[in-house]
Short mmCIF file of C-alpha atoms and ligand atoms in Angstrom, two decimals:
data_model
loop_
_atom_site.label_atom_id
_atom_site.label_comp_id
_atom_site.label_asym_id
_atom_site.label_seq_id
_atom_site.Cartn_x
_atom_site.Cartn_y
_atom_site.Cartn_z
CA MET A 11 124.43 74.39 -1.10
CA SER A 12 121.65 76.87 -0.45
CA GLU A 13 122.12 79.87 1.80
CA THR A 14 119.55 82.29 3.21
CA LEU A 15 120.33 85.40 5.22
CA LEU A 16 117.48 86.73 7.37
CA ARG A 17 117.45 90.19 8.86
CA GLY A 18 115.14 91.35 11.66
CA ARG A 19 114.85 91.59 15.41
CA THR A 20 116.02 88.20 16.66
CA LEU A 21 114.94 86.70 20.00
CA SER A 22 115.97 83.34 21.41
CA PHE A 23 116.04 82.02 24.97
CA VAL A 24 118.91 80.36 26.80
CA ARG A 25 117.13 79.54 30.08
CA TRP A 26 113.97 80.08 32.16
CA PRO A 27 113.31 83.85 32.55
CA ASP A 28 112.58 84.39 36.21
CA ALA A 29 111.31 87.95 35.85
CA ILE A 30 110.85 90.74 33.32
CA GLU A 31 114.23 92.13 34.40
CA ASP A 32 116.00 88.79 33.88
CA HIS A 33 117.83 89.87 30.71
CA GLY A 34 120.38 87.07 30.94
CA ALA A 35 117.69 84.55 30.04
CA TYR A 36 117.59 85.49 26.37
CA ALA A 37 119.56 86.80 23.42
CA TYR A 38 117.94 89.73 21.62
CA GLU A 39 119.35 91.71 18.68
CA GLU A 40 117.56 94.86 17.54
CA ASP A 41 119.25 94.51 14.13
CA GLY A 42 119.84 90.80 14.08
CA GLY A 43 120.91 88.34 11.42
CA LEU A 44 120.52 84.62 10.89
CA LEU A 45 122.45 82.68 8.30
CA ILE A 46 120.83 79.44 7.19
CA ARG A 47 122.69 76.83 5.17
CA ASP A 48 121.07 73.59 4.02
CA GLY A 49 118.31 73.82 6.61
CA LYS A 50 120.55 74.61 9.59
CA ILE A 51 121.37 77.84 11.39
CA VAL A 52 125.08 78.42 10.82
CA ALA A 53 125.43 81.94 12.23
CA ALA A 54 123.35 84.15 14.54
CA GLY A 55 124.04 87.55 16.06
CA THR A 56 124.11 91.15 14.89
CA TYR A 57 123.26 91.55 11.23
CA GLU A 58 126.66 93.13 10.61
CA ASP A 59 128.54 90.13 12.05
CA VAL A 60 126.36 87.53 10.36
CA ALA A 61 126.14 89.19 6.93
CA CYS A 62 129.91 89.07 6.40
CA GLN A 63 129.80 85.27 6.78
CA ALA A 64 127.26 84.88 3.97
CA GLY A 65 128.40 83.72 0.52
CA GLU A 66 127.91 85.68 -2.69
CA GLY A 67 124.82 83.75 -3.70
CA ALA A 68 122.99 83.94 -0.36
CA GLN A 69 119.34 84.88 -0.66
CA LYS A 70 118.73 87.94 1.52
CA ILE A 71 115.33 88.40 3.17
CA ASP A 72 114.69 91.54 5.18
CA HIS A 73 112.02 91.00 7.85
CA ARG A 74 112.50 94.30 9.66
CA PRO A 75 110.74 95.44 11.81
CA HIS A 76 109.36 91.99 12.62
CA LEU A 77 110.51 89.62 15.36
CA ILE A 78 112.38 86.47 14.32
CA MET A 79 112.01 83.65 16.83
CA PRO A 80 112.32 79.86 16.96
CA GLY A 81 109.17 78.21 15.61
CA PHE A 82 106.58 77.32 18.25
CA VAL A 83 106.38 73.81 19.70
CA ASP A 84 102.99 72.23 20.58
CA ALA A 85 103.42 69.30 22.95
CA HIS A 86 99.95 67.69 22.70
CA VAL A 87 97.43 67.85 19.87
CA HIS A 88 95.07 65.42 18.12
CA PHE A 89 95.36 65.66 14.35
CA PRO A 90 92.12 63.71 13.59
CA GLN A 91 90.03 66.23 15.56
CA LEU A 92 89.87 69.08 13.04
CA GLN A 93 86.14 68.32 12.71
CA VAL A 94 85.70 68.09 16.51
CA LEU A 95 86.78 71.67 17.24
CA ALA A 96 83.89 73.71 18.71
CA SER A 97 81.64 70.81 19.78
CA TYR A 98 79.10 72.06 22.28
CA GLY A 99 78.24 71.31 25.82
CA ALA A 100 80.01 68.21 27.11
CA GLU A 101 82.62 67.25 29.69
CA LEU A 102 85.47 64.93 28.79
CA LEU A 103 83.86 61.46 28.72
CA ALA A 104 80.63 62.56 27.02
CA TRP A 105 82.66 64.74 24.63
CA LEU A 106 84.73 61.71 23.60
CA ASN A 107 81.69 59.48 23.11
CA THR A 108 79.46 62.04 21.42
CA TYR A 109 81.86 63.85 19.13
CA THR A 110 85.40 62.53 19.11
CA PHE A 111 85.14 58.77 18.73
CA PRO A 112 82.56 58.98 15.90
CA GLU A 113 84.77 61.45 14.00
CA GLU A 114 87.92 59.37 14.54
CA THR A 115 86.07 56.36 13.06
CA LYS A 116 86.35 58.07 9.67
CA PHE A 117 90.14 57.68 9.67
CA ARG A 118 89.71 54.05 8.68
CA ASP A 119 89.59 55.66 5.21
CA ALA A 120 93.20 56.46 4.26
CA GLN A 121 92.09 59.07 1.75
CA TYR A 122 90.22 61.00 4.44
CA GLY A 123 93.24 60.77 6.73
CA ARG A 124 95.55 62.18 4.06
CA ARG A 125 93.25 65.14 3.46
CA VAL A 126 92.97 65.97 7.16
CA ALA A 127 96.72 65.49 7.74
CA ARG A 128 97.41 68.04 4.99
CA LEU A 129 94.90 70.54 6.39
CA PHE A 130 96.16 69.95 9.94
CA LEU A 131 99.79 70.70 9.11
CA ASP A 132 98.64 73.75 7.13
CA GLU A 133 96.96 74.98 10.32
CA MET A 134 100.14 74.37 12.33
CA VAL A 135 102.28 76.34 9.90
CA ARG A 136 99.71 79.15 9.63
CA HIS A 137 99.91 79.54 13.40
CA GLY A 138 103.71 79.52 13.55
CA THR A 139 104.03 76.03 15.01
CA THR A 140 106.85 74.01 13.47
CA THR A 141 106.91 70.96 15.78
CA VAL A 142 104.04 69.03 17.36
CA ALA A 143 103.58 65.91 19.44
CA ALA A 144 100.47 64.55 17.76
CA TYR A 145 97.98 61.78 18.45
CA CYS A 146 96.70 60.02 15.34
CA SER A 147 93.57 57.84 15.36
CA VAL A 148 93.66 54.12 16.19
CA HIS A 149 94.07 53.28 12.51
CA LYS A 150 97.56 52.55 11.24
CA GLN A 151 96.75 54.41 8.03
CA SER A 152 96.07 57.63 9.96
CA ALA A 153 99.63 57.60 11.29
CA GLU A 154 100.95 56.79 7.82
CA ALA A 155 99.00 59.75 6.43
CA PHE A 156 100.40 62.05 9.12
CA PHE A 157 104.01 60.96 8.67
CA GLU A 158 103.84 61.05 4.85
CA GLU A 159 102.63 64.64 4.96
CA SER A 160 105.05 65.69 7.71
CA HIS A 161 108.00 64.08 5.91
CA ALA A 162 107.05 65.68 2.57
CA ARG A 163 107.20 69.08 4.34
CA ASN A 164 110.44 68.14 6.12
CA MET A 165 108.89 69.04 9.49
CA LEU A 166 110.24 67.70 12.77
CA ASN A 167 107.19 66.07 14.33
CA ILE A 168 106.42 63.42 16.91
CA ALA A 169 103.33 61.25 16.40
CA GLY A 170 101.82 57.89 17.12
CA LYS A 171 98.74 55.85 16.38
CA VAL A 172 96.61 55.64 19.54
CA MET A 173 96.30 52.22 21.14
CA MET A 174 92.76 51.68 22.47
CA ASP A 175 90.96 48.36 22.85
CA ARG A 176 87.92 49.03 25.07
CA ASN A 177 85.29 51.56 26.19
CA ALA A 178 84.84 53.07 22.73
CA PRO A 179 82.89 52.18 19.54
CA ASP A 180 84.16 49.24 17.47
CA GLY A 181 85.30 51.54 14.67
CA VAL A 182 88.05 53.00 16.85
CA LEU A 183 89.24 49.87 18.64
CA ASP A 184 92.33 47.75 18.07
CA THR A 185 93.34 44.67 20.05
CA PRO A 186 96.34 44.21 22.32
CA GLN A 187 98.06 42.26 19.54
CA SER A 188 97.11 44.48 16.58
CA GLY A 189 97.96 47.61 18.57
CA TYR A 190 101.37 46.16 19.28
CA ASP A 191 101.95 44.94 15.71
CA ASP A 192 100.81 48.17 14.05
CA THR A 193 102.89 50.29 16.44
CA LYS A 194 105.96 48.19 15.81
CA ALA A 195 105.49 48.35 12.04
CA LEU A 196 105.05 52.14 12.16
CA ILE A 197 108.19 52.54 14.28
CA GLY A 198 110.14 50.54 11.70
CA GLN A 199 108.67 52.53 8.86
CA TRP A 200 108.86 56.05 10.27
CA HIS A 201 110.94 56.54 13.40
CA GLY A 202 114.15 58.32 12.41
CA LYS A 203 113.09 58.69 8.78
CA GLY A 204 114.10 62.27 7.98
CA ARG A 205 112.86 64.35 10.89
CA GLN A 206 110.06 62.00 12.02
CA HIS A 207 109.80 60.67 15.58
CA TYR A 208 107.43 57.95 16.71
CA ALA A 209 105.64 58.10 20.08
CA ILE A 210 104.13 55.01 21.73
CA THR A 211 100.59 56.24 22.32
CA PRO A 212 98.17 54.35 24.59
CA ARG A 213 95.29 56.87 24.57
CA PHE A 214 94.62 56.60 28.32
CA ALA A 215 93.98 53.97 30.95
CA ILE A 216 90.21 53.96 30.36
CA THR A 217 90.51 52.84 26.74
CA SER A 218 93.35 50.33 27.27
CA SER A 219 92.78 46.94 28.90
CA PRO A 220 95.46 45.56 31.25
CA GLU A 221 96.48 43.28 28.35
CA GLN A 222 97.03 46.28 26.11
CA MET A 223 98.95 48.12 28.84
CA GLU A 224 101.24 45.06 29.00
CA MET A 225 101.82 45.46 25.25
CA ALA A 226 102.61 49.17 25.70
CA LYS A 227 105.07 48.16 28.41
CA ALA A 228 106.69 45.67 26.06
CA LEU A 229 107.06 48.32 23.35
CA ALA A 230 108.53 50.80 25.83
CA GLY A 231 111.05 48.13 26.83
CA GLU A 232 111.97 47.29 23.23
CA PHE A 233 112.25 50.96 22.18
CA PRO A 234 113.52 52.82 25.25
CA ASP A 235 114.51 55.98 23.32
CA LEU A 236 110.99 56.63 22.00
CA HIS A 237 108.55 59.16 23.39
CA ILE A 238 105.47 57.85 25.16
CA GLN A 239 102.34 59.99 25.21
CA THR A 240 99.07 59.53 27.05
CA HIS A 241 96.53 61.40 29.19
CA LEU A 242 96.50 61.69 32.98
CA SER A 243 94.11 63.15 35.54
CA GLU A 244 92.12 65.53 33.39
CA ASN A 245 88.62 65.25 34.85
CA HIS A 246 87.02 63.94 38.07
CA ALA A 247 84.68 61.45 36.37
CA GLU A 248 87.62 60.15 34.33
CA ILE A 249 89.71 59.63 37.48
CA GLU A 250 86.85 57.81 39.22
CA PHE A 251 86.21 55.50 36.24
CA THR A 252 89.93 54.78 35.94
CA GLN A 253 90.07 53.75 39.61
CA GLN A 254 87.19 51.33 39.01
CA LEU A 255 88.99 49.78 36.04
CA TYR A 256 92.30 49.39 37.92
CA PRO A 257 91.09 48.78 41.50
CA TRP A 258 94.52 47.65 42.69
CA SER A 259 96.16 50.98 41.84
CA LYS A 260 97.16 53.54 44.50
CA ASP A 261 96.06 56.33 42.16
CA TYR A 262 95.84 57.12 38.42
CA THR A 263 99.59 57.75 38.02
CA ASP A 264 100.35 54.40 39.66
CA ILE A 265 98.80 52.62 36.67
CA TYR A 266 101.29 54.12 34.22
CA GLU A 267 104.13 53.51 36.70
CA HIS A 268 103.06 49.89 37.06
CA TYR A 269 103.30 49.37 33.31
CA GLY A 270 106.71 51.02 33.03
CA LEU A 271 105.41 54.03 31.12
CA LEU A 272 106.86 56.86 33.24
CA GLY A 273 110.21 58.25 32.12
CA SER A 274 111.91 61.38 30.87
CA LYS A 275 110.36 61.03 27.41
CA THR A 276 106.83 60.51 28.71
CA LEU A 277 104.35 63.27 27.88
CA LEU A 278 101.27 63.27 30.10
CA GLY A 279 98.41 65.39 28.85
CA HIS A 280 96.61 67.52 31.48
CA CYS A 281 97.74 66.34 34.98
CA ILE A 282 95.28 68.74 36.60
CA HIS A 283 94.18 66.87 39.72
CA LEU A 284 97.41 65.23 40.94
CA SER A 285 97.98 64.26 44.57
CA GLU A 286 101.32 65.10 46.15
CA ARG A 287 102.36 61.47 45.74
CA GLU A 288 101.57 61.59 42.03
CA ALA A 289 103.40 64.90 41.60
CA ASP A 290 106.44 63.34 43.31
CA ALA A 291 106.21 60.34 40.98
CA LEU A 292 106.25 62.61 37.92
CA SER A 293 109.18 64.55 39.33
CA ASP A 294 111.19 61.43 40.22
CA SER A 295 110.70 59.92 36.78
CA GLY A 296 111.27 63.15 34.83
CA ALA A 297 107.92 62.71 33.07
CA VAL A 298 106.40 65.85 31.59
CA ALA A 299 103.02 67.33 32.60
CA VAL A 300 101.45 68.95 29.55
CA PHE A 301 99.34 72.03 30.29
CA CYS A 302 96.50 72.53 27.76
CA PRO A 303 94.74 75.68 28.98
CA THR A 304 92.16 76.26 26.23
CA SER A 305 91.06 72.64 26.46
CA ASN A 306 90.94 72.61 30.26
CA LEU A 307 88.73 75.70 30.25
CA PHE A 308 86.55 74.63 27.31
CA LEU A 309 85.76 71.18 28.73
CA GLY A 310 85.54 72.57 32.27
CA SER A 311 88.25 70.16 33.42
CA GLY A 312 90.03 72.36 35.95
CA LEU A 313 92.92 74.75 36.56
CA PHE A 314 96.44 73.37 36.03
CA ASP A 315 98.61 74.72 38.85
CA TYR A 316 101.63 75.69 36.74
CA GLN A 317 103.54 77.71 39.34
CA ARG A 318 102.99 75.18 42.14
CA TYR A 319 104.27 72.33 39.97
CA ARG A 320 107.24 74.42 38.92
CA LYS A 321 108.15 75.70 42.38
CA ARG A 322 107.48 72.63 44.57
CA ALA A 323 110.54 71.01 46.23
CA LYS A 324 110.33 68.20 43.68
CA SER A 325 109.52 70.27 40.61
CA ILE A 326 107.71 68.85 37.61
CA ARG A 327 108.82 69.34 34.01
CA ILE A 328 106.07 71.22 32.17
CA ALA A 329 105.12 71.69 28.53
CA THR A 330 102.20 73.61 27.02
CA ALA A 331 99.91 72.56 24.21
CA THR A 332 96.71 73.26 22.30
CA ASP A 333 95.00 69.83 22.61
CA VAL A 334 92.64 70.66 19.75
CA GLY A 335 89.81 69.36 19.32
CA GLY A 336 89.37 69.65 23.13
CA GLY A 337 91.17 72.98 22.91
CA THR A 338 89.81 75.95 21.02
CA SER A 339 92.75 77.32 19.03
CA TYR A 340 95.76 76.02 17.13
CA SER A 341 97.68 79.14 18.13
CA MET A 342 100.36 78.88 20.80
CA LEU A 343 99.88 82.64 21.33
CA ARG A 344 96.20 82.08 22.18
CA THR A 345 97.24 79.08 24.29
CA MET A 346 99.67 81.09 26.41
CA ASP A 347 97.09 83.88 26.76
CA GLU A 348 94.60 81.41 28.24
CA GLY A 349 97.46 79.87 30.24
CA TYR A 350 98.20 83.27 31.73
CA LYS A 351 94.57 83.52 32.89
CA VAL A 352 94.52 80.02 34.38
CA ILE A 353 97.72 80.80 36.28
CA ALA A 354 96.15 84.10 37.42
CA LEU A 355 93.13 82.20 38.77
CA ASN A 356 95.61 80.21 40.85
CA GLY A 357 96.88 83.51 42.29
CA GLU A 358 100.11 83.79 40.26
CA LYS A 359 101.40 85.51 37.15
CA LEU A 360 103.55 84.30 34.26
CA ASN A 361 105.89 86.95 32.90
CA PRO A 362 105.86 87.39 29.10
CA PHE A 363 109.46 86.24 28.67
CA ALA A 364 108.60 83.02 30.51
CA SER A 365 105.59 82.57 28.19
CA PHE A 366 107.70 82.85 25.05
CA TRP A 367 110.43 80.69 26.62
CA GLN A 368 107.75 78.07 27.29
CA MET A 369 106.38 77.87 23.74
CA THR A 370 109.90 77.70 22.24
CA LEU A 371 112.86 76.42 24.27
CA GLY A 372 110.75 75.27 27.23
CA ASN A 373 108.61 72.98 25.12
CA ALA A 374 111.61 71.81 23.09
CA ARG A 375 113.33 70.81 26.35
CA ALA A 376 110.20 69.07 27.58
CA LEU A 377 110.28 67.02 24.36
CA SER A 378 114.06 66.44 24.72
CA LEU A 379 114.54 68.19 21.36
CA GLU A 380 116.46 71.28 22.51
CA ASP A 381 119.54 70.34 20.48
CA ARG A 382 117.43 70.61 17.31
CA VAL A 383 114.56 73.12 17.75
CA GLY A 384 113.19 75.81 20.07
CA THR A 385 116.30 77.97 19.75
CA LEU A 386 118.23 80.10 17.23
CA GLU A 387 121.58 78.69 18.31
CA THR A 388 124.04 77.78 15.56
CA GLY A 389 124.00 74.13 14.61
CA THR A 390 120.26 73.73 15.23
CA ASP A 391 117.53 73.27 12.61
CA ALA A 392 116.24 76.45 10.98
CA ASP A 393 112.60 76.18 12.14
CA ILE A 394 111.59 79.79 12.56
CA VAL A 395 108.56 82.02 13.04
CA VAL A 396 108.48 85.70 12.04
CA LEU A 397 106.00 87.71 14.12
CA ASP A 398 104.33 90.99 13.20
CA SER A 399 103.35 92.94 16.33
CA ARG A 400 101.33 95.40 14.22
CA ALA A 401 99.22 92.81 12.43
CA THR A 402 95.80 94.25 13.35
CA PRO A 403 94.43 97.77 13.89
CA ILE A 404 94.35 97.40 17.68
CA MET A 405 97.89 96.00 17.72
CA ARG A 406 99.12 98.93 15.59
CA LEU A 407 97.47 101.35 17.99
CA ARG A 408 98.82 99.65 21.12
CA MET A 409 102.32 99.48 19.62
CA GLU A 410 102.35 103.30 19.44
CA ALA A 411 102.49 103.37 23.25
CA ILE A 412 104.60 100.26 23.85
CA GLU A 413 108.16 100.93 24.96
CA SER A 414 109.73 97.60 25.89
CA LEU A 415 110.20 94.14 24.44
CA ALA A 416 108.35 92.66 27.42
CA GLU A 417 105.30 94.83 26.67
CA GLU A 418 105.44 93.89 23.00
CA LEU A 419 105.59 90.16 23.76
CA PHE A 420 102.69 90.50 26.18
CA LEU A 421 100.64 92.26 23.50
CA LEU A 422 101.45 89.51 20.98
CA GLN A 423 100.39 86.87 23.50
CA THR A 424 97.26 88.67 24.68
CA VAL A 425 95.70 89.61 21.33
CA GLY A 426 97.91 87.88 18.75
CA ASP A 427 96.91 84.87 16.67
CA ASP A 428 97.63 83.54 13.17
CA ARG A 429 97.35 87.09 11.79
CA ALA A 430 100.54 87.98 13.66
CA VAL A 431 102.45 85.16 11.93
CA HIS A 432 104.17 86.91 9.05
CA GLU A 433 106.30 83.99 7.81
CA VAL A 434 107.39 80.54 8.91
CA TYR A 435 110.53 78.64 7.93
CA VAL A 436 110.71 74.87 8.14
CA ALA A 437 114.28 73.56 7.89
CA GLY A 438 115.23 76.88 6.30
CA ARG A 439 112.49 76.95 3.67
CA PRO A 440 109.61 79.46 3.69
CA ALA A 441 106.63 77.25 4.50
CA LYS A 442 103.55 79.43 4.25
CA GLY A 443 103.69 79.17 0.46
CA ASP A 444 103.48 75.35 0.66
CA MET A 445 99.98 75.39 2.06
CA ALA A 446 97.02 73.93 0.22
ZN1 ZN B 25 94.43 65.11 24.39
#
């Protein structure tokens, strides 16, 4: 048995924070304690109360004055796009063809995939992210590389090999049958192994033929408890091309509905230009719209209407994500900062508690993982980020004048990045030291 006792300012959410004054939405301890035993949180509260439950041999780590929070959750990111980050000048379809597909071709080579998987998960940990929903390349070996690395680090991650059989170079295409077979083999090999979760991953309707969509439907039927991840309604040219490829469909969302791919474990990247009918369809099915602000701005895709989706009569479940290489940062702090600006351009604001709820408990709920991560509640996995609000000279200066937790969180979100990540725990183990 291994026990660790953390001390610091602990912050964990219990529900959506409606306003800065909504103090019932979170639990905050100025002198807080967390007791971790064998990778799980077994006690949380004031340091005084928690410390007396610790055994003699417990390792004590004092993180004061830093903030101890649940590790961040990133609901949509492409691990093979490390070398695509910062590619100039294109909108979605040209960006895929010019930069992304050629780079993903390299993941045919298992060795290359293993190297990038290691560097990718290093980046996640460095930025305080302990769980991701990741797209691998089309190659089975890219998913194997991802899961091997994730499992070795004991991280709770969701991932899947993309299924794509048309409208891309040969080097990144499978076939309806091989996409099905490889997916099924990977599910058998990895889903439920340690903390690994498999997601059925048709890239999007443009790169999957109707035959492949039938295969995705078959997999969703055979494995109804798995996540499904794909892209929806990111860019006008994409929507138009999709309509040409599926001329019978009412709209883009209708295609995924038709193939039985909309449900409460479906993660739909982007969802920027949805009609009211499509928004209703997402709401009725419980599917999640994943907001990727840095990517939407970088590729010029559009402004995700977060508050409208949240407040409409039939509300939509929302997650947030980096979407790198389309996005520009692996940091969920940078992501929520850009998210705040996108929401502001739509005439609304997002309060800082809601931002931090979103990147922890909110995203965990969107991934149906709230009983494991996104919270500091006892019985959950000890995936934790420790944040330093004085990590840079300007943050130290601003902190001199900051008087409330809300102001501190807003500072962290507005100017914070990986430098503000003091330590990360994955299943109770300090993880920054594991990095290559
Ligand atoms: Zn994406």
